[in-house]
PDB file of C-alpha atoms in Angstrom:
ATOM      1  CA  ASP A  26      81.280 111.669  73.069  1.00  0.00           C
ATOM      2  CA  ILE A  27      85.154 110.724  73.343  1.00  0.00           C
ATOM      3  CA  GLN A  28      86.394 107.922  72.670  1.00  0.00           C
ATOM      4  CA  MET A  29      88.777 106.540  74.777  1.00  0.00           C
ATOM      5  CA  THR A  30      90.820 102.864  72.988  1.00  0.00           C
ATOM      6  CA  GLN A  31      92.881 101.111  75.530  1.00  0.00           C
ATOM      7  CA  SER A  32      96.083  98.464  74.199  1.00  0.00           C
ATOM      8  CA  PRO A  33      96.520  96.171  75.222  1.00  0.00           C
ATOM      9  CA  SER A  34      93.114  94.540  76.146  1.00  0.00           C
ATOM     10  CA  SER A  35      95.026  91.563  78.093  1.00  0.00           C
ATOM     11  CA  LEU A  36      98.525  91.086  78.497  1.00  0.00           C
ATOM     12  CA  SER A  37     100.398  88.624  80.360  1.00  0.00           C
ATOM     13  CA  ALA A  38     103.376  88.647  82.888  1.00  0.00           C
ATOM     14  CA  SER A  39     106.133  86.964  85.452  1.00  0.00           C
ATOM     15  CA  VAL A  40     106.301  88.851  88.869  1.00  0.00           C
ATOM     16  CA  GLY A  41     109.062  91.344  88.250  1.00  0.00           C
ATOM     17  CA  ASP A  42     108.247  92.355  84.912  1.00  0.00           C
ATOM     18  CA  ARG A  43     107.845  95.829  83.408  1.00  0.00           C
ATOM     19  CA  VAL A  44     104.172  95.876  82.563  1.00  0.00           C
ATOM     20  CA  THR A  45     103.369  99.677  79.924  1.00  0.00           C
ATOM     21  CA  ILE A  46      99.791 100.432  78.979  1.00  0.00           C
ATOM     22  CA  THR A  47      98.958 102.412  76.600  1.00  0.00           C
ATOM     23  CA  CYS A  48      95.261 104.241  76.233  1.00  0.00           C
ATOM     24  CA  ARG A  49      94.690 106.975  72.908  1.00  0.00           C
ATOM     25  CA  ALA A  50      91.941 109.625  73.268  1.00  0.00           C
ATOM     26  CA  SER A  51      89.832 109.940  69.855  1.00  0.00           C
ATOM     27  CA  GLN A  52      90.429 113.681  70.169  1.00  0.00           C
ATOM     28  CA  GLY A  53      92.672 116.100  72.537  1.00  0.00           C
ATOM     29  CA  ILE A  54      92.298 115.934  76.002  1.00  0.00           C
ATOM     30  CA  SER A  55      95.635 118.193  78.028  1.00  0.00           C
ATOM     31  CA  ASN A  56      95.988 115.751  80.537  1.00  0.00           C
ATOM     32  CA  HIS A  57      93.164 114.797  81.527  1.00  0.00           C
ATOM     33  CA  LEU A  58      93.440 111.404  82.537  1.00  0.00           C
ATOM     34  CA  ALA A  59      92.878 108.673  84.805  1.00  0.00           C
ATOM     35  CA  TRP A  60      94.043 105.403  86.023  1.00  0.00           C
ATOM     36  CA  PHE A  61      92.767 103.311  88.215  1.00  0.00           C
ATOM     37  CA  GLN A  62      92.615  99.356  89.760  1.00  0.00           C
ATOM     38  CA  GLN A  63      89.789  96.974  89.689  1.00  0.00           C
ATOM     39  CA  ARG A  64      90.828  93.518  91.359  1.00  0.00           C
ATOM     40  CA  PRO A  65      88.551  90.679  90.468  1.00  0.00           C
ATOM     41  CA  GLY A  66      85.530  90.828  92.599  1.00  0.00           C
ATOM     42  CA  LYS A  67      86.759  94.445  94.044  1.00  0.00           C
ATOM     43  CA  ALA A  68      85.621  98.503  93.580  1.00  0.00           C
ATOM     44  CA  PRO A  69      88.222  99.844  91.301  1.00  0.00           C
ATOM     45  CA  LYS A  70      91.079 101.970  92.733  1.00  0.00           C
ATOM     46  CA  SER A  71      92.239 105.246  91.722  1.00  0.00           C
ATOM     47  CA  LEU A  72      95.334 105.593  90.558  1.00  0.00           C
ATOM     48  CA  ILE A  73      96.746 108.804  88.638  1.00  0.00           C
ATOM     49  CA  LEU A  74      95.111 111.346  88.147  1.00  0.00           C
ATOM     50  CA  GLY A  75      96.183 114.140  85.588  1.00  0.00           C
ATOM     51  CA  ALA A  76      97.954 111.392  83.682  1.00  0.00           C
ATOM     52  CA  SER A  77     100.974 111.710  85.974  1.00  0.00           C
ATOM     53  CA  SER A  78     100.341 112.749  89.582  1.00  0.00           C
ATOM     54  CA  LEU A  79     100.033 109.819  91.449  1.00  0.00           C
ATOM     55  CA  GLN A  80      97.304 109.506  94.367  1.00  0.00           C
ATOM     56  CA  SER A  81      98.164 109.268  97.277  1.00  0.00           C
ATOM     57  CA  GLY A  82      99.316 106.270  98.931  1.00  0.00           C
ATOM     58  CA  VAL A  83     100.149 104.926  96.130  1.00  0.00           C
ATOM     59  CA  PRO A  84     103.610 102.971  95.577  1.00  0.00           C
ATOM     60  CA  SER A  85     105.723 104.651  92.852  1.00  0.00           C
ATOM     61  CA  LYS A  86     106.123 101.335  90.749  1.00  0.00           C
ATOM     62  CA  PHE A  87     102.481 102.789  88.942  1.00  0.00           C
ATOM     63  CA  SER A  88     104.060 105.826  86.783  1.00  0.00           C
ATOM     64  CA  GLY A  89     101.664 108.046  84.008  1.00  0.00           C
ATOM     65  CA  SER A  90     102.911 109.841  80.398  1.00  0.00           C
ATOM     66  CA  GLY A  91     101.276 111.487  78.223  1.00  0.00           C
ATOM     67  CA  SER A  92      99.072 114.699  76.548  1.00  0.00           C
ATOM     68  CA  GLY A  93      97.220 115.087  73.534  1.00  0.00           C
ATOM     69  CA  THR A  94      95.825 112.319  72.994  1.00  0.00           C
ATOM     70  CA  ASP A  95      98.492 109.184  73.335  1.00  0.00           C
ATOM     71  CA  PHE A  96      98.974 107.793  77.716  1.00  0.00           C
ATOM     72  CA  THR A  97     100.519 105.104  78.845  1.00  0.00           C
ATOM     73  CA  LEU A  98     101.234 103.331  82.417  1.00  0.00           C
ATOM     74  CA  THR A  99     104.285 101.366  83.178  1.00  0.00           C
ATOM     75  CA  ILE A 100     104.367  99.610  86.127  1.00  0.00           C
ATOM     76  CA  SER A 101     107.939  98.960  86.840  1.00  0.00           C
ATOM     77  CA  SER A 102     107.832  95.618  88.913  1.00  0.00           C
ATOM     78  CA  LEU A 103     105.130  93.571  88.828  1.00  0.00           C
ATOM     79  CA  GLN A 104     104.755  91.807  91.982  1.00  0.00           C
ATOM     80  CA  PRO A 105     101.388  89.384  92.418  1.00  0.00           C
ATOM     81  CA  GLU A 106      98.918  92.179  94.008  1.00  0.00           C
ATOM     82  CA  ASP A 107      99.028  94.329  90.554  1.00  0.00           C
ATOM     83  CA  PHE A 108      97.388  91.277  88.677  1.00  0.00           C
ATOM     84  CA  ALA A 109      93.876  93.118  87.660  1.00  0.00           C
ATOM     85  CA  THR A 110      92.523  95.006  85.023  1.00  0.00           C
ATOM     86  CA  TYR A 111      93.443  98.240  84.622  1.00  0.00           C
ATOM     87  CA  TYR A 112      91.231 101.139  82.454  1.00  0.00           C
ATOM     88  CA  CYS A 113      91.649 103.984  81.665  1.00  0.00           C
ATOM     89  CA  GLN A 114      89.536 107.722  81.664  1.00  0.00           C
ATOM     90  CA  GLN A 115      89.334 110.704  80.394  1.00  0.00           C
ATOM     91  CA  TYR A 116      87.691 113.823  82.116  1.00  0.00           C
ATOM     92  CA  ASN A 117      87.720 116.917  79.628  1.00  0.00           C
ATOM     93  CA  SER A 118      84.243 116.963  78.668  1.00  0.00           C
ATOM     94  CA  TYR A 119      80.840 115.094  79.580  1.00  0.00           C
ATOM     95  CA  PRO A 120      80.216 112.231  79.169  1.00  0.00           C
ATOM     96  CA  LEU A 121      83.322 111.221  81.094  1.00  0.00           C
ATOM     97  CA  THR A 122      84.633 108.073  79.017  1.00  0.00           C
ATOM     98  CA  PHE A 123      87.006 104.935  79.958  1.00  0.00           C
ATOM     99  CA  GLY A 124      88.851 102.872  77.967  1.00  0.00           C
ATOM    100  CA  GLY A 125      87.307  99.040  78.207  1.00  0.00           C
ATOM    101  CA  GLY A 126      90.232  98.122  79.811  1.00  0.00           C
ATOM    102  CA  THR A 127      93.386  95.609  80.189  1.00  0.00           C
ATOM    103  CA  LYS A 128      93.416  92.760  82.483  1.00  0.00           C
ATOM    104  CA  VAL A 129      96.432  91.558  83.641  1.00  0.00           C
ATOM    105  CA  GLU A 130      97.123  88.120  84.732  1.00  0.00           C
ATOM    106  CA  ILE A 131      99.640  86.165  85.929  1.00  0.00           C
ATOM    107  CA  LYS A 132     101.911  83.966  83.413  1.00  0.00           C
TER     108      LYS A 132
ATOM    109  CA  GLU B  17      88.041 107.240 108.406  1.00  0.00           C
ATOM    110  CA  VAL B  18      87.046 108.393 105.200  1.00  0.00           C
ATOM    111  CA  GLN B  19      84.752 106.018 103.095  1.00  0.00           C
ATOM    112  CA  LEU B  20      81.421 106.186 100.763  1.00  0.00           C
ATOM    113  CA  VAL B  21      78.244 103.669 101.583  1.00  0.00           C
ATOM    114  CA  GLU B  22      76.243 103.002  98.880  1.00  0.00           C
ATOM    115  CA  SER B  23      73.067 101.298  99.700  1.00  0.00           C
ATOM    116  CA  GLY B  24      69.332 100.789  98.228  1.00  0.00           C
ATOM    117  CA  GLY B  25      70.192  98.637  95.466  1.00  0.00           C
ATOM    118  CA  GLY B  26      67.466  95.662  94.534  1.00  0.00           C
ATOM    119  CA  LEU B  27      65.395  93.495  92.492  1.00  0.00           C
ATOM    120  CA  VAL B  28      63.895  95.646  90.518  1.00  0.00           C
ATOM    121  CA  GLN B  29      61.336  94.619  87.351  1.00  0.00           C
ATOM    122  CA  PRO B  30      61.555  95.768  83.773  1.00  0.00           C
ATOM    123  CA  GLY B  31      59.636  99.207  83.699  1.00  0.00           C
ATOM    124  CA  GLY B  32      60.697 100.110  87.632  1.00  0.00           C
ATOM    125  CA  SER B  33      62.208 102.521  89.679  1.00  0.00           C
ATOM    126  CA  LEU B  34      65.233 102.367  92.059  1.00  0.00           C
ATOM    127  CA  ARG B  35      66.295 105.085  93.998  1.00  0.00           C
ATOM    128  CA  LEU B  36      69.941 104.428  95.638  1.00  0.00           C
ATOM    129  CA  SER B  37      72.389 106.192  98.238  1.00  0.00           C
ATOM    130  CA  CYS B  38      75.507 107.217  99.268  1.00  0.00           C
ATOM    131  CA  ALA B  39      76.390 108.164 102.087  1.00  0.00           C
ATOM    132  CA  PRO B  40      80.114 110.220 102.810  1.00  0.00           C
ATOM    133  CA  SER B  41      81.999 110.115 105.439  1.00  0.00           C
ATOM    134  CA  GLY B  42      85.334 111.823 106.621  1.00  0.00           C
ATOM    135  CA  PHE B  43      85.061 114.651 104.195  1.00  0.00           C
ATOM    136  CA  THR B  44      83.446 117.685 103.688  1.00  0.00           C
ATOM    137  CA  PHE B  45      80.464 116.354 101.580  1.00  0.00           C
ATOM    138  CA  SER B  46      79.309 119.584 100.014  1.00  0.00           C
ATOM    139  CA  ASN B  47      82.945 120.653  99.239  1.00  0.00           C
ATOM    140  CA  HIS B  48      83.418 117.851  96.046  1.00  0.00           C
ATOM    141  CA  ALA B  49      81.345 116.981  92.640  1.00  0.00           C
ATOM    142  CA  MET B  50      80.449 113.536  93.375  1.00  0.00           C
ATOM    143  CA  HIS B  51      79.249 110.553  90.379  1.00  0.00           C
ATOM    144  CA  TRP B  52      77.970 107.010  90.013  1.00  0.00           C
ATOM    145  CA  VAL B  53      79.347 105.596  87.677  1.00  0.00           C
ATOM    146  CA  ARG B  54      78.310 101.369  86.623  1.00  0.00           C
ATOM    147  CA  GLN B  55      79.626  97.657  85.921  1.00  0.00           C
ATOM    148  CA  ALA B  56      77.366  95.067  83.940  1.00  0.00           C
ATOM    149  CA  PRO B  57      78.373  91.713  84.487  1.00  0.00           C
ATOM    150  CA  GLY B  58      81.439  90.805  83.305  1.00  0.00           C
ATOM    151  CA  LYS B  59      81.562  94.407  81.786  1.00  0.00           C
ATOM    152  CA  GLY B  60      84.059  97.258  81.850  1.00  0.00           C
ATOM    153  CA  LEU B  61      83.257 100.980  83.779  1.00  0.00           C
ATOM    154  CA  GLU B  62      80.541 103.345  82.081  1.00  0.00           C
ATOM    155  CA  PHE B  63      79.685 106.216  83.163  1.00  0.00           C
ATOM    156  CA  VAL B  64      76.329 107.537  84.448  1.00  0.00           C
ATOM    157  CA  SER B  65      76.074 110.970  86.062  1.00  0.00           C
ATOM    158  CA  ALA B  66      77.213 113.344  88.249  1.00  0.00           C
ATOM    159  CA  ILE B  67      76.647 116.029  90.154  1.00  0.00           C
ATOM    160  CA  SER B  68      78.686 119.642  91.141  1.00  0.00           C
ATOM    161  CA  SER B  69      79.894 120.612  94.385  1.00  0.00           C
ATOM    162  CA  SER B  70      78.475 124.150  94.026  1.00  0.00           C
ATOM    163  CA  ASP B  71      75.783 125.361  91.458  1.00  0.00           C
ATOM    164  CA  GLY B  72      74.002 121.805  91.220  1.00  0.00           C
ATOM    165  CA  SER B  73      75.276 120.882  88.005  1.00  0.00           C
ATOM    166  CA  THR B  74      73.781 117.655  87.062  1.00  0.00           C
ATOM    167  CA  TYR B  75      75.767 115.477  83.612  1.00  0.00           C
ATOM    168  CA  TYR B  76      73.730 112.206  82.078  1.00  0.00           C
ATOM    169  CA  ALA B  77      75.623 109.580  79.484  1.00  0.00           C
ATOM    170  CA  ASN B  78      73.329 109.393  76.736  1.00  0.00           C
ATOM    171  CA  SER B  79      71.594 105.938  78.028  1.00  0.00           C
ATOM    172  CA  VAL B  80      70.298 107.328  80.772  1.00  0.00           C
ATOM    173  CA  ARG B  81      69.269 110.585  80.265  1.00  0.00           C
ATOM    174  CA  GLY B  82      65.948 111.278  80.857  1.00  0.00           C
ATOM    175  CA  ARG B  83      65.453 108.218  83.363  1.00  0.00           C
ATOM    176  CA  PHE B  84      67.536 108.958  85.954  1.00  0.00           C
ATOM    177  CA  THR B  85      68.610 112.105  87.803  1.00  0.00           C
ATOM    178  CA  ILE B  86      70.552 112.491  90.102  1.00  0.00           C
ATOM    179  CA  SER B  87      70.618 114.857  93.375  1.00  0.00           C
ATOM    180  CA  ARG B  88      72.362 115.679  96.455  1.00  0.00           C
ATOM    181  CA  ASP B  89      71.637 116.669  99.887  1.00  0.00           C
ATOM    182  CA  ASN B  90      74.297 118.919 101.160  1.00  0.00           C
ATOM    183  CA  SER B  91      72.849 119.506 104.741  1.00  0.00           C
ATOM    184  CA  LYS B  92      72.250 115.226 105.196  1.00  0.00           C
ATOM    185  CA  ASN B  93      74.921 113.898 103.767  1.00  0.00           C
ATOM    186  CA  THR B  94      73.405 112.204 101.187  1.00  0.00           C
ATOM    187  CA  LEU B  95      74.032 111.309  97.395  1.00  0.00           C
ATOM    188  CA  TYR B  96      70.282 110.392  95.665  1.00  0.00           C
ATOM    189  CA  LEU B  97      70.214 108.431  92.109  1.00  0.00           C
ATOM    190  CA  GLN B  98      67.071 108.119  91.161  1.00  0.00           C
ATOM    191  CA  MET B  99      66.201 105.904  88.617  1.00  0.00           C
ATOM    192  CA  GLY B 100      63.174 104.263  86.619  1.00  0.00           C
ATOM    193  CA  SER B 101      62.073 103.253  83.233  1.00  0.00           C
ATOM    194  CA  LEU B 102      64.532 100.984  84.532  1.00  0.00           C
ATOM    195  CA  ARG B 103      65.814  97.910  81.690  1.00  0.00           C
ATOM    196  CA  PRO B 104      67.974  94.713  81.609  1.00  0.00           C
ATOM    197  CA  GLU B 105      70.326  96.483  80.414  1.00  0.00           C
ATOM    198  CA  ASP B 106      70.946  99.212  82.913  1.00  0.00           C
ATOM    199  CA  MET B 107      71.370  95.756  85.704  1.00  0.00           C
ATOM    200  CA  GLY B 108      75.049  95.491  87.557  1.00  0.00           C
ATOM    201  CA  VAL B 109      76.865  97.359  90.611  1.00  0.00           C
ATOM    202  CA  TYR B 110      76.657 100.773  90.789  1.00  0.00           C
ATOM    203  CA  TYR B 111      79.628 102.901  92.318  1.00  0.00           C
ATOM    204  CA  CYS B 112      79.287 105.768  93.864  1.00  0.00           C
ATOM    205  CA  ALA B 113      82.807 108.167  93.505  1.00  0.00           C
ATOM    206  CA  ARG B 114      83.952 111.484  94.537  1.00  0.00           C
ATOM    207  CA  GLU B 115      85.705 113.604  92.154  1.00  0.00           C
ATOM    208  CA  ALA B 116      88.616 115.498  93.718  1.00  0.00           C
ATOM    209  CA  ILE B 117      88.790 119.602  93.772  1.00  0.00           C
ATOM    210  CA  GLY B 118      88.698 120.591  90.205  1.00  0.00           C
ATOM    211  CA  SER B 119      89.817 116.168  88.735  1.00  0.00           C
ATOM    212  CA  ALA B 120      89.182 113.568  88.501  1.00  0.00           C
ATOM    213  CA  ILE B 121      87.331 110.174  90.793  1.00  0.00           C
ATOM    214  CA  ASP B 122      89.822 109.631  93.377  1.00  0.00           C
ATOM    215  CA  LEU B 123      87.466 107.871  95.644  1.00  0.00           C
ATOM    216  CA  TRP B 124      85.333 104.634  95.400  1.00  0.00           C
ATOM    217  CA  GLY B 125      82.088 103.225  97.239  1.00  0.00           C
ATOM    218  CA  GLN B 126      82.200  99.047  97.439  1.00  0.00           C
ATOM    219  CA  GLY B 127      79.068  99.389  95.243  1.00  0.00           C
ATOM    220  CA  ALA B 128      75.099  98.541  94.914  1.00  0.00           C
ATOM    221  CA  LEU B 129      73.769  95.495  93.066  1.00  0.00           C
ATOM    222  CA  VAL B 130      71.276  96.489  91.335  1.00  0.00           C
ATOM    223  CA  THR B 131      68.993  93.342  89.062  1.00  0.00           C
ATOM    224  CA  VAL B 132      66.488  94.343  86.078  1.00  0.00           C
ATOM    225  CA  SER B 133      64.364  91.006  85.402  1.00  0.00           C
ATOM    226  CA  SER B 134      60.954  89.363  85.926  1.00  0.00           C
TER     227      SER B 134
END
């Protein structure tokens, strides 16, 4: 199975900050990487597919990059609604696997 | 409105069975592969199972293979997850999710809570 390692597991940031989350795959997955946002008590929401393609309706402050084994999710200017947990997932091969999550909290 | 609605969650004793259903609306169900993803209380997301749109190929997490069965009825527009030999570690919220054609999950349901306890 492909292991997905996210870092950091949590971070504190202020409104307006630029935030970067990293995700590393245990083997190459091309660009078969998705990012999801989950607010407390809510279902996950899809943000990015194909490592860098924004889902329809997702604001452009979110961006993704990377290929192979190393990927990043960047939020350019953190807003109150962005405080949530973010997960990466590889869909290169089954079983699909998620990273452990990054909880973004208010400083 | 494009959405997925799960049903069938509830309380079941260890060793028991439960069947979850997922009803899609607002899109052509038969065109999409579908997934089940779960989340134990206070934990992260875990892939459970997936089924293709066309040939019915199925995929399972090692933790549920042999105990869970995913299926779909395109004529009834419904996705199922038959869960058997349930264990306390199977407890959590089960999400139905749609796979974008040839890509990753792009739509999630609101989740169904499964509690395994005596």
